Coordinates of C-alpha atoms and ligand atoms in Angstrom, one line a residue:
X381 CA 0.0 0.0 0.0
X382 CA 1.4 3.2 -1.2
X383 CA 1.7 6.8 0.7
X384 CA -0.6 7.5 -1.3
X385 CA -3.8 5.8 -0.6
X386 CA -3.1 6.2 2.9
X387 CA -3.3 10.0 2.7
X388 CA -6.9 9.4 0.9
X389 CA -7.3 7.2 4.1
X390 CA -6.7 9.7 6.5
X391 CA -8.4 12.8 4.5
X392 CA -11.1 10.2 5.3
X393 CA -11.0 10.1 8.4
X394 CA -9.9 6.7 9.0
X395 CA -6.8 6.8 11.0
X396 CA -6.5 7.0 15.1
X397 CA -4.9 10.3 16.2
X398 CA -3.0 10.2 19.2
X399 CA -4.4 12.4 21.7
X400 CA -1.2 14.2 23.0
X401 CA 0.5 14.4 19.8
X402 CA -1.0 17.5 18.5
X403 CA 1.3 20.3 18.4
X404 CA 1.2 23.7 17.1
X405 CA 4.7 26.0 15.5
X406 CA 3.6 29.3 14.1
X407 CA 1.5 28.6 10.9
X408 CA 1.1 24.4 11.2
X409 CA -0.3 22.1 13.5
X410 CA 0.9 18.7 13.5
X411 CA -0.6 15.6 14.9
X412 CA 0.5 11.9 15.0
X413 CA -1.7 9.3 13.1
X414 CA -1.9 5.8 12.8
X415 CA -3.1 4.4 9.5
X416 CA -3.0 0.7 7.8
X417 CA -0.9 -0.2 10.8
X418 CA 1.8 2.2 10.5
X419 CA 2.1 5.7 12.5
X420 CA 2.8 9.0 10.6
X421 CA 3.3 12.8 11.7
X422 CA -0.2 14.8 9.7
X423 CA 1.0 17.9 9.1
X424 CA -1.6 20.8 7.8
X425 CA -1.3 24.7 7.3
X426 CA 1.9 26.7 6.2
X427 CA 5.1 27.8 7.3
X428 CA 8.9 26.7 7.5
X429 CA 7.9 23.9 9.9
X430 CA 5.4 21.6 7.0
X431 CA 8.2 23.0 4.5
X432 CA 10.9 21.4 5.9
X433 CA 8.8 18.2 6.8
X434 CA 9.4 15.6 4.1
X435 CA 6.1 13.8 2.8
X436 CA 3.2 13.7 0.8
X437 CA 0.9 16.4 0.3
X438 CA -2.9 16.2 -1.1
X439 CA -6.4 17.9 0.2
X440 CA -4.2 20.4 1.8
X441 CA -2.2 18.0 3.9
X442 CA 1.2 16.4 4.7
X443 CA 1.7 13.0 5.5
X444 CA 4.9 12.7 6.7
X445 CA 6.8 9.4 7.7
X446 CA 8.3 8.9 11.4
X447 CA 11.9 8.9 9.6
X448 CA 15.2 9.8 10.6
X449 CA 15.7 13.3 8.5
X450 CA 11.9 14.1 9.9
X451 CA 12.6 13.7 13.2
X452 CA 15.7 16.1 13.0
X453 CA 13.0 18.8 11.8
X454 CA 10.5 17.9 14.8
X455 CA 14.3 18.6 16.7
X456 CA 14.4 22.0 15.5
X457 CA 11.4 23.1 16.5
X458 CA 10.5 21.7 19.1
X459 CA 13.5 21.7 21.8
X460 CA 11.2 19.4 24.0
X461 CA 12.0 16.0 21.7
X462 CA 16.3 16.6 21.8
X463 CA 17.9 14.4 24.2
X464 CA 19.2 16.5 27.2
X465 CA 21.6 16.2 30.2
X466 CA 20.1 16.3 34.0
X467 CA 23.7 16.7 35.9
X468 CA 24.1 15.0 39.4
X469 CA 21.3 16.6 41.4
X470 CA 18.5 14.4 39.6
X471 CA 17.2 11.3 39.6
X472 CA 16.8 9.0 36.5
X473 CA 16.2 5.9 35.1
X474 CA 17.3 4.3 32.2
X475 CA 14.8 2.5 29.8
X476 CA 16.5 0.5 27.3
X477 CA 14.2 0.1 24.7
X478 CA 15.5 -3.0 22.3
X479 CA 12.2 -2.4 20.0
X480 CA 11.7 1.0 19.6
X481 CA 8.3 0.9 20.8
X482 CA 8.2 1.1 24.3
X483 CA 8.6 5.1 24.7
X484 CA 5.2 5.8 24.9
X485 CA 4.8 3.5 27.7
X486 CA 7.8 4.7 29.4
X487 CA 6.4 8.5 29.5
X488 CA 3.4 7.5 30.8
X489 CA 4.9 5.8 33.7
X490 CA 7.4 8.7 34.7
X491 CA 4.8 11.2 34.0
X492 CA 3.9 13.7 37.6
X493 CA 7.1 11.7 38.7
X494 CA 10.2 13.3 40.2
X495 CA 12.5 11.4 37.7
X496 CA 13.7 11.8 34.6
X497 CA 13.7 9.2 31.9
X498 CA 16.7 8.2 29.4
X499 CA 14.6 6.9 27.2
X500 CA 17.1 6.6 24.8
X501 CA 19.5 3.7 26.4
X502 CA 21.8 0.9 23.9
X503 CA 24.9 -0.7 23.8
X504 CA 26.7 -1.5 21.2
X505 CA 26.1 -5.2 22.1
X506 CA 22.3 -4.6 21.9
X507 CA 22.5 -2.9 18.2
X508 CA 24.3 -5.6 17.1
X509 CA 21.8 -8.0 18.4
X510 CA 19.1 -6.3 17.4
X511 CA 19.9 -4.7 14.4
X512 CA 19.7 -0.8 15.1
X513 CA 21.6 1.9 14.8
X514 CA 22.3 4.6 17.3
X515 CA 19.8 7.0 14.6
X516 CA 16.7 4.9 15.1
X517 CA 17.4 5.1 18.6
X518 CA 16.8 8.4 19.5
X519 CA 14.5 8.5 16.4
X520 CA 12.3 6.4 18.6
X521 CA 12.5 8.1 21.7
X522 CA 12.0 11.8 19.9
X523 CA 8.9 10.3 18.4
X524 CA 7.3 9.0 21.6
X525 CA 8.2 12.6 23.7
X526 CA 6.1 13.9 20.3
X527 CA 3.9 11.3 20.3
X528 CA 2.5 11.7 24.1
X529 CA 3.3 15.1 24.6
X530 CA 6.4 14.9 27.0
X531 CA 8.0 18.4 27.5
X532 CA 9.4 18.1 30.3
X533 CA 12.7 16.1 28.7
X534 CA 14.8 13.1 28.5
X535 CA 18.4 11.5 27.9
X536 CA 19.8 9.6 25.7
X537 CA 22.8 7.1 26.8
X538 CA 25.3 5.5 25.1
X539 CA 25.5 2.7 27.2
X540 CA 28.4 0.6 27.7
X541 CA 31.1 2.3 25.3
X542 CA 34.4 1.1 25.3
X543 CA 36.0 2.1 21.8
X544 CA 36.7 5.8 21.0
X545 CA 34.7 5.8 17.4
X546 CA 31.8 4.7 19.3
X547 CA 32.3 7.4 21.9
X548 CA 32.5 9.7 19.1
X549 CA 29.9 8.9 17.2
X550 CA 27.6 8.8 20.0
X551 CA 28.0 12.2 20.7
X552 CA 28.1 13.0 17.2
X553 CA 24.6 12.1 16.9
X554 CA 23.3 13.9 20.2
X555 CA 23.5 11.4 23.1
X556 CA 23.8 12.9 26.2
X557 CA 24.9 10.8 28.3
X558 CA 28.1 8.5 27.9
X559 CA 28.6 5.5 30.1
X560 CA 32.4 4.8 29.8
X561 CA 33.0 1.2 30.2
X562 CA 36.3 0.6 31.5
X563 CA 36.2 -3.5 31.6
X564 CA 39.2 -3.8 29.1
X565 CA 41.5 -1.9 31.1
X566 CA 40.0 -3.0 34.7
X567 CA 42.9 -6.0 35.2
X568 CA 40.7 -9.0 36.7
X569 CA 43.5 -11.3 36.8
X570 CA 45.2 -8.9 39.4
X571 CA 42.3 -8.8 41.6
X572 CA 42.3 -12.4 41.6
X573 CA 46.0 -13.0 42.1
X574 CA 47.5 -14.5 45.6
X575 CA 49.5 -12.2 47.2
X576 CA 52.9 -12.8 45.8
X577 CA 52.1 -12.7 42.3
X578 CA 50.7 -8.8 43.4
X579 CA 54.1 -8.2 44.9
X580 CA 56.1 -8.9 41.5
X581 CA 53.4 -7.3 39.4
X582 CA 53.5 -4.0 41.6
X583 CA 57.4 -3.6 41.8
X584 CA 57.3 -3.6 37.8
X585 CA 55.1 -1.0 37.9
X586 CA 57.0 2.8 36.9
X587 CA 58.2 4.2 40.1
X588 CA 56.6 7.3 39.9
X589 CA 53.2 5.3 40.0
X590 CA 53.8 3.9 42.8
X591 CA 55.0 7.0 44.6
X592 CA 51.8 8.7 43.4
X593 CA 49.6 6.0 44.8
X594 CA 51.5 5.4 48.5
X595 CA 51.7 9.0 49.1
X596 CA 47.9 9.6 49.0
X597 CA 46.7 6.7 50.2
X598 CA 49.0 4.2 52.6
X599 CA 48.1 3.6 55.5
X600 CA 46.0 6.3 55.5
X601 CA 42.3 6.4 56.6
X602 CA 39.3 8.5 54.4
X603 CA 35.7 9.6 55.9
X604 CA 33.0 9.5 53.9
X605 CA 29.7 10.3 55.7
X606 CA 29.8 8.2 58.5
X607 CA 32.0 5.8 56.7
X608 CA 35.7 5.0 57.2
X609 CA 37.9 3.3 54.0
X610 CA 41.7 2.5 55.1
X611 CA 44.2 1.5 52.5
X612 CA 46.7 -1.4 53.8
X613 CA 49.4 -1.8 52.1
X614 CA 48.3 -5.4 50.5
X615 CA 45.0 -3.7 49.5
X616 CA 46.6 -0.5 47.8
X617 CA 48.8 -2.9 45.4
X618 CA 45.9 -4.7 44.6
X619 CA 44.0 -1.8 43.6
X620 CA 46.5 -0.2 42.0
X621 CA 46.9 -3.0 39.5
X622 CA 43.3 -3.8 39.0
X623 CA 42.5 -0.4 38.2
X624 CA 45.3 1.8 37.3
X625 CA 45.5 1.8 33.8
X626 CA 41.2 1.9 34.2
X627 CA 41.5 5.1 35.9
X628 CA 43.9 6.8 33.2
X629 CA 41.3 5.6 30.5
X630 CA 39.0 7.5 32.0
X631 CA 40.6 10.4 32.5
X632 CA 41.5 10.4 28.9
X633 CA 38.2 10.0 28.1
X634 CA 36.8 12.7 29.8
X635 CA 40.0 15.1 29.1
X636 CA 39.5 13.8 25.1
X637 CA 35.8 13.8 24.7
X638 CA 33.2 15.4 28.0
X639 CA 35.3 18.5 28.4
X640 CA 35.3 19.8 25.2
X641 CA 31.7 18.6 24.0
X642 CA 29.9 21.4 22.7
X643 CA 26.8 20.8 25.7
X644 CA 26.3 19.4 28.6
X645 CA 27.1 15.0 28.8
X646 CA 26.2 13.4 31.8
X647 CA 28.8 11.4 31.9
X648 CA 28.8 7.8 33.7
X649 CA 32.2 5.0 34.7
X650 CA 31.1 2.1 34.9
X651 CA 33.4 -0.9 36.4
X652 CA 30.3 -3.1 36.7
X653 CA 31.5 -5.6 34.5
X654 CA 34.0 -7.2 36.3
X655 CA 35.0 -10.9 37.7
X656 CA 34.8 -9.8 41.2
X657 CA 32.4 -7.2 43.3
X658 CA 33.8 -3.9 43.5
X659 CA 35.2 -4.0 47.0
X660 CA 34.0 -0.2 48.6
X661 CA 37.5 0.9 49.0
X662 CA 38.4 0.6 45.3
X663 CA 35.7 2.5 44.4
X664 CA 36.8 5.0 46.7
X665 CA 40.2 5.0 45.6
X666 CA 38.8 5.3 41.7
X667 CA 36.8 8.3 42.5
X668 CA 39.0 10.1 44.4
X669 CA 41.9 9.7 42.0
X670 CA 38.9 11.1 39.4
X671 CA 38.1 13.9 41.5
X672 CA 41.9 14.9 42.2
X673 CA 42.2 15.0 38.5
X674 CA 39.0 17.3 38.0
X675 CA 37.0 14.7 36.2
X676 CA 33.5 15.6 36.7
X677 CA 31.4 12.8 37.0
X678 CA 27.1 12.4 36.8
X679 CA 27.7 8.3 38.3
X680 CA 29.6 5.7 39.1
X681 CA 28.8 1.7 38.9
X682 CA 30.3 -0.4 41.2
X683 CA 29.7 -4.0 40.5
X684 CA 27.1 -4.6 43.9
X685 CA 28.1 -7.9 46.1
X686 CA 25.8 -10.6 45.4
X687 CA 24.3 -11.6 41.7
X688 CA 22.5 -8.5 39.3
X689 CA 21.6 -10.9 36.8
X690 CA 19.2 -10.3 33.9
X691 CA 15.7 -9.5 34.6
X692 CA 14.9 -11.1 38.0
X693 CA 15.4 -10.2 41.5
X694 CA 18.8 -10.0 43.4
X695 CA 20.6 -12.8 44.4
X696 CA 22.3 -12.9 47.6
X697 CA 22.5 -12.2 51.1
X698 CA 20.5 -8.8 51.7
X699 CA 22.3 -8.0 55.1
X700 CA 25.4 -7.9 53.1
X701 CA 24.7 -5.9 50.2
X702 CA 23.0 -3.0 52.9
X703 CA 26.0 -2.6 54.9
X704 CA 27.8 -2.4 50.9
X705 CA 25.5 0.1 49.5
X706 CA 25.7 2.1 52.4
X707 CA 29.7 2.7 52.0
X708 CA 29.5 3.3 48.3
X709 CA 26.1 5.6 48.4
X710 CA 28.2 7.6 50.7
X711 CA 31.0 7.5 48.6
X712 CA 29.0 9.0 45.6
X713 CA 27.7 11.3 47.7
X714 CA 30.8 12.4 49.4
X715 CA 32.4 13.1 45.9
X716 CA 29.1 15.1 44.5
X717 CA 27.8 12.1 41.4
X718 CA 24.8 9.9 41.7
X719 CA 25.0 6.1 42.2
X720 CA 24.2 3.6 39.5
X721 CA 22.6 0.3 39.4
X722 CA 22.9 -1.8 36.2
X723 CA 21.0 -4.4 35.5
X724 CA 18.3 -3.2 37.7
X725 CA 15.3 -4.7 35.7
X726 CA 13.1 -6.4 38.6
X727 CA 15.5 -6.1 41.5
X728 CA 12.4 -6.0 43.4
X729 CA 14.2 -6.5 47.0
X730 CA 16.9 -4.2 46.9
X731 CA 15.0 -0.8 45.5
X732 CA 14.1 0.4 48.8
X733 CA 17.3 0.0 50.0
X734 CA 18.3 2.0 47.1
X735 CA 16.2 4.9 47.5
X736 CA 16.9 5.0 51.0
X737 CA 20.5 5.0 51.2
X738 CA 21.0 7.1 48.0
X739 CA 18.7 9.5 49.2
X740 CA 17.2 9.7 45.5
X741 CA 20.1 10.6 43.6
X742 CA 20.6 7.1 41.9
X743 CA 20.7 6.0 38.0
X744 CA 19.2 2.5 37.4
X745 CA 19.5 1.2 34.6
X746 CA 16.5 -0.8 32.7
X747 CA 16.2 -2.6 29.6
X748 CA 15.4 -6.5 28.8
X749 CA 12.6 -6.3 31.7
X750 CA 10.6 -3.7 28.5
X751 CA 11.5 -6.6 26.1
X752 CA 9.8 -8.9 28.5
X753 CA 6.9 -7.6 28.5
X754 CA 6.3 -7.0 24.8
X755 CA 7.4 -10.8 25.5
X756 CA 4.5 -11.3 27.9
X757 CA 1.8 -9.3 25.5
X758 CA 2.8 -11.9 22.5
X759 CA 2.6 -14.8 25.0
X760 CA -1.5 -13.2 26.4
X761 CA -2.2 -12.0 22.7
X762 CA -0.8 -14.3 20.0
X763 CA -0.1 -17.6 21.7
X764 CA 0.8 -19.6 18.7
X765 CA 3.3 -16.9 17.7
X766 CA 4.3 -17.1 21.6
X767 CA 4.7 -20.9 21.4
X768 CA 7.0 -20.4 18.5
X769 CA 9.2 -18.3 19.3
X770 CA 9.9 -20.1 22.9
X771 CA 10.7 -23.3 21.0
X772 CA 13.4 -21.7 19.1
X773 CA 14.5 -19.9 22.0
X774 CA 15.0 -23.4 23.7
X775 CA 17.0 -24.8 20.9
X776 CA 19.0 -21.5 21.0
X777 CA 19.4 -20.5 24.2
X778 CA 23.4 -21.7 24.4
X779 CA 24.4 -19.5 21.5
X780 CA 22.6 -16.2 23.6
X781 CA 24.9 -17.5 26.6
X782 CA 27.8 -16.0 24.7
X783 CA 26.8 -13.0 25.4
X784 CA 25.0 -12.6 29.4
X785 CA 26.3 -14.3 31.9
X786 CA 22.7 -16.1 33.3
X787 CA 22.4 -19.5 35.6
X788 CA 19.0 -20.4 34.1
X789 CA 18.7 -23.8 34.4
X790 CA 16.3 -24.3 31.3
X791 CA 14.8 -28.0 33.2
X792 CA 13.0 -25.6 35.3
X793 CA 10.7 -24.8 32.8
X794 CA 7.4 -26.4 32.0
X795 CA 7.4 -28.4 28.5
X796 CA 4.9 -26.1 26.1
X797 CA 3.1 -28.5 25.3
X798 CA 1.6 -29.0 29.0
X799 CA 1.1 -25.5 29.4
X800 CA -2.3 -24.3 28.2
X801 CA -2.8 -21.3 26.1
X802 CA -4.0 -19.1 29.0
X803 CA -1.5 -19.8 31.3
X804 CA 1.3 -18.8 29.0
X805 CA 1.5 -15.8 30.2
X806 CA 3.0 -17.4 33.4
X807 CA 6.1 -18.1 32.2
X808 CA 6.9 -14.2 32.5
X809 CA 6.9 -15.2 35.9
X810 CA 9.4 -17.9 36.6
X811 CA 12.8 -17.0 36.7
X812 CA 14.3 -19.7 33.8
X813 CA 11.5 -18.9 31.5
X814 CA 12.4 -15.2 31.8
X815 CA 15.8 -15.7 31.4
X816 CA 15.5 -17.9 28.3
X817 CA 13.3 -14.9 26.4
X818 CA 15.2 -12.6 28.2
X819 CA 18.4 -13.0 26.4
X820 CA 17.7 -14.8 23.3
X821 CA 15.8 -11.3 21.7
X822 CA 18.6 -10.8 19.6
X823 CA 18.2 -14.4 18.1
X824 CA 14.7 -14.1 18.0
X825 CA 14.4 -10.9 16.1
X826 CA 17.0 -11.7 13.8
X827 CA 16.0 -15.2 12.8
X828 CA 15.2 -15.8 9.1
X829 CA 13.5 -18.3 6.9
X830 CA 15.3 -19.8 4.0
X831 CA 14.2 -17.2 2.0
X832 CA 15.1 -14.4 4.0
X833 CA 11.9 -13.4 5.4
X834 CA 12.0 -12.9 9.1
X835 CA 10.6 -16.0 11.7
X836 CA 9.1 -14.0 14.5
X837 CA 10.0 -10.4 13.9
X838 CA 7.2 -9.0 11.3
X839 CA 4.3 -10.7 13.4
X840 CA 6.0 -9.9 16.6
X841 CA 5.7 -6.1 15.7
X842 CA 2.0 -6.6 14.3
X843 CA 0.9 -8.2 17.0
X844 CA 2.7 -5.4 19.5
X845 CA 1.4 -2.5 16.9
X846 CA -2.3 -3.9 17.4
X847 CA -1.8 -3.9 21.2
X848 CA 0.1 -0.7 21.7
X849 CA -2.1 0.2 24.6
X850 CA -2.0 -3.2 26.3
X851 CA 1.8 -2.7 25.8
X852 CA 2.1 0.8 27.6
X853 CA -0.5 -0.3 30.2
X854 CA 2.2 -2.9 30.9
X855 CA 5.0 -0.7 31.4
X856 CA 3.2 1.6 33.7
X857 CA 2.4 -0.6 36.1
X858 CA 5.8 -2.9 35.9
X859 CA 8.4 0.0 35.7
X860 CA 5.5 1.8 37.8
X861 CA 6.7 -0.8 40.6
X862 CA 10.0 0.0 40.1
X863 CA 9.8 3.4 41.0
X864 CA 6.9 2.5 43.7
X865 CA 9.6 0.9 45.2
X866 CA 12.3 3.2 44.3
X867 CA 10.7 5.9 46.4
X868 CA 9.7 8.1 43.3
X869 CA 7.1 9.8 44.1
Ligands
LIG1433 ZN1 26.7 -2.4 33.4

């Protein structure tokens, strides 16, 4: 079906208009419709706004398509859909959106909420998965601040970066927020070495390094808040070796990239993605070498004691990860950034704590728990489709294990074929099950027939398209408990 019988579609009335999309700019008005299953910005009137807009015109209308090079017009005029910084005072959350569809859903939730969404929120290693690009990204997240009316603003965050042409071309394309991920220069081996093999490794390290490091911190003691971190000798080498050459990538970084950007980049470390927990005097030690070296940071991520795994609660011993949070909470708060918690889909135990000990000023981050439930629509909506698509998951599931680091033990979960239509939207509540969906959606939505045609992704998107408001109605009240729990009010 072409643009143009559309356009006769619409002049006729039959297309849903979203009812927060209308917007006005000097001679047009603009509105987003939804016609033959596909959403498009209606543009009518005159002025440099419909000009600039490319489409089709006919009965005194534009229909214009929800592209890239449109939504960089909708930029221009309307400040409200470019991503924008929030510095250290706020507090966010991150909502990784693997489909591009889940913005509308997300603005709902954090609307008449003291937080601010980065709605735009992808690693490389999700783009690769999923076959984006970093455009499409915030192409989606403009669209759904348009789309539902959302001045009052959100990020976008180039999550996980490592390499400097992704760094740069991140902010080349208007991200906002950068988190730096520093898990190729952090040394794991080091922090896993016996003490000896620390001894050796230190004395090779330049003199001057180690002068730096034992002047500042041996056998010295540091407050923060009511907390006390001393650095033994044994725990200075070890640090010093684990995260060293980490902490001069960051400065470099920052020096290289956040300093001279043209606007304001909230700008994350993350050391998260380690062997080991980050012990709380090595993340003391990484900010205050930061701070002595005027690196301005918006959060840190400590790798939290205990297991953050992919979309399910925490794992471990609660006690423990308290008396944890508590030193690095006032760590982050001593040196002026916010705290962030990756992987924080569904860490339904731990949020309070959060809230509490952060006092609010906390980043978590979000994003396969929003996949889930598109998961959990298919699985209510289209069950055949459902039952598909967790088959092939099944006989994938070791190939997605390359990439998250899960212990789903897939004999947990109930063979298909004794589950019954209606109750397969119980899966979305058992720990494997999720797990299994949760990190084969880069399989799934690549995976093609012989011919090329895709296995699950065109229906998948059909079937979320004709439940858009099931979908959003999802995310309210699931991220909604996040933030319920979180202490947003
Ligand atoms: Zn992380």
């Amino acid at each position: 079906m072409g643009a143009q019988s559309v356009i006769e579609q619409v002049a006729a009335g039959n297309a849903y208009v979203y009812p927060r999309s209308k917007h006005e700019h000097e001679g047009t008005k603009l509105q987003i419709v939804k016609a033959a299953d596909r959403k498009y910005i209606l543009a009518e009137g005159s002025g440099k706004l419909i000009d600039e807009l490319e489409g089709e015109t006919a009965n005194g209308v534009k229909l214009c398509e929800l592209s890239h090079a449109n939504r960089l017009v909708i930029n221009k005029f309307f400040p409200f859909t470019v991503p924008q910084a929030f510095g250290k005072q706020s507090t966010t959350i991150g909502l990784g959106d693997r489909l591009g569809i889940a913005g509308p859903g997300h603005l709902q939730t954090v609307k008449g909420r003291a937080i601010h969404p980065i709605l735009a929120q992808q690693s490389i290693r999700e783009l690769a998965l999923t076959g984006r690009d970093y455009k499409q990204v915030i192409d989606a997240a403009a669209y759904a601040a348009l789309q539902e009316g959302y001045t009052e603003g959100y990020g976008a965050d180039g999550d996980h970066l490592k390499k400097e042409e992704d760094i740069r071309m991140s902010l080349d394309l208007g991200f906002t927020m950068l988190t730096l991920d520093c898990s190729e220069q952090i040394d794991n081996a080091a922090a896993q070495a016996d003490e000896a093999e620390v001894n050796r490794k230190y004395e090779a390290l330049p003199e001057a390094v180690r002068t730096h490091y034992e002047s500042n911190y041996l056998n010295k003691t540091f407050t923060a808040g009511s907390q006390s971190i001393h650095f033994d000798a044994a725990t200075l080498k070890r640090d010093v070796l684990v995260y060293h050459e980490a902490i001069e990538f960051m400065v470099f970084i920052y020096e290289k990239y956040i300093k001279t950007a043209d606007r304001a980049v909230d700008f994350e470390i993350s050391i998260d993605e380690t062997l080991t927990p980050t012990a709380p005097g090595s993340h003391f030690l990484v900010a205050s070498e930061l701070n002595a070296k005027n690196v301005d940071i918006f959060s840190m991520a400590p790798r939290f004691i205990g297991e953050f795994q992919k979309g399910i609660d925490y794992i471990g011993d609660l006690a423990q990860f308290e008396q944890e949070l508590a030193v690095h909470a006032a760590i982050a708060d001593h040196f002026g950034y916010k705290l962030s918690i990756h992987s924080g889909s569904d860490k339904f135990s731990v949020f309070a704590l959060v809230g509490k000990y952060t006092n609010g000023r906390f980043h978590v981050k979000t994003a396969g728990t929003n996949w889930l439930e598109a998961v959990r629509i298919v699985a209510r909506t289209n069950p055949s489709l459902y039952r598909k698509m967790h088959q092939y998951a099944l006989e994938h599931f070791e190939e997605a294990t390359a990439y998250y680091h899960v212990t789903t033990n897939l004999d947990n979960i109930r063979p298909l074929k004794e589950v019954t239509d209606e109750e397969l939207p119980k899966y979305m509540e058992e720990n494997d099950a999720r797990q299994l969906l949760h990190i084969t959606y880069g399989i799934l939505l690549q995976a093609k027939r012989e011919d090329g045609s895709s296995l699950f992704r065109d229906e998948f998107f059909r079937t979320l398209s004709e439940r858009e408001e099931d979908y959003a109605h999802a995310l309210k009240k699931h991220i909604g408990k996040h933030l319920d729990l979180l202490g947003v009010k």
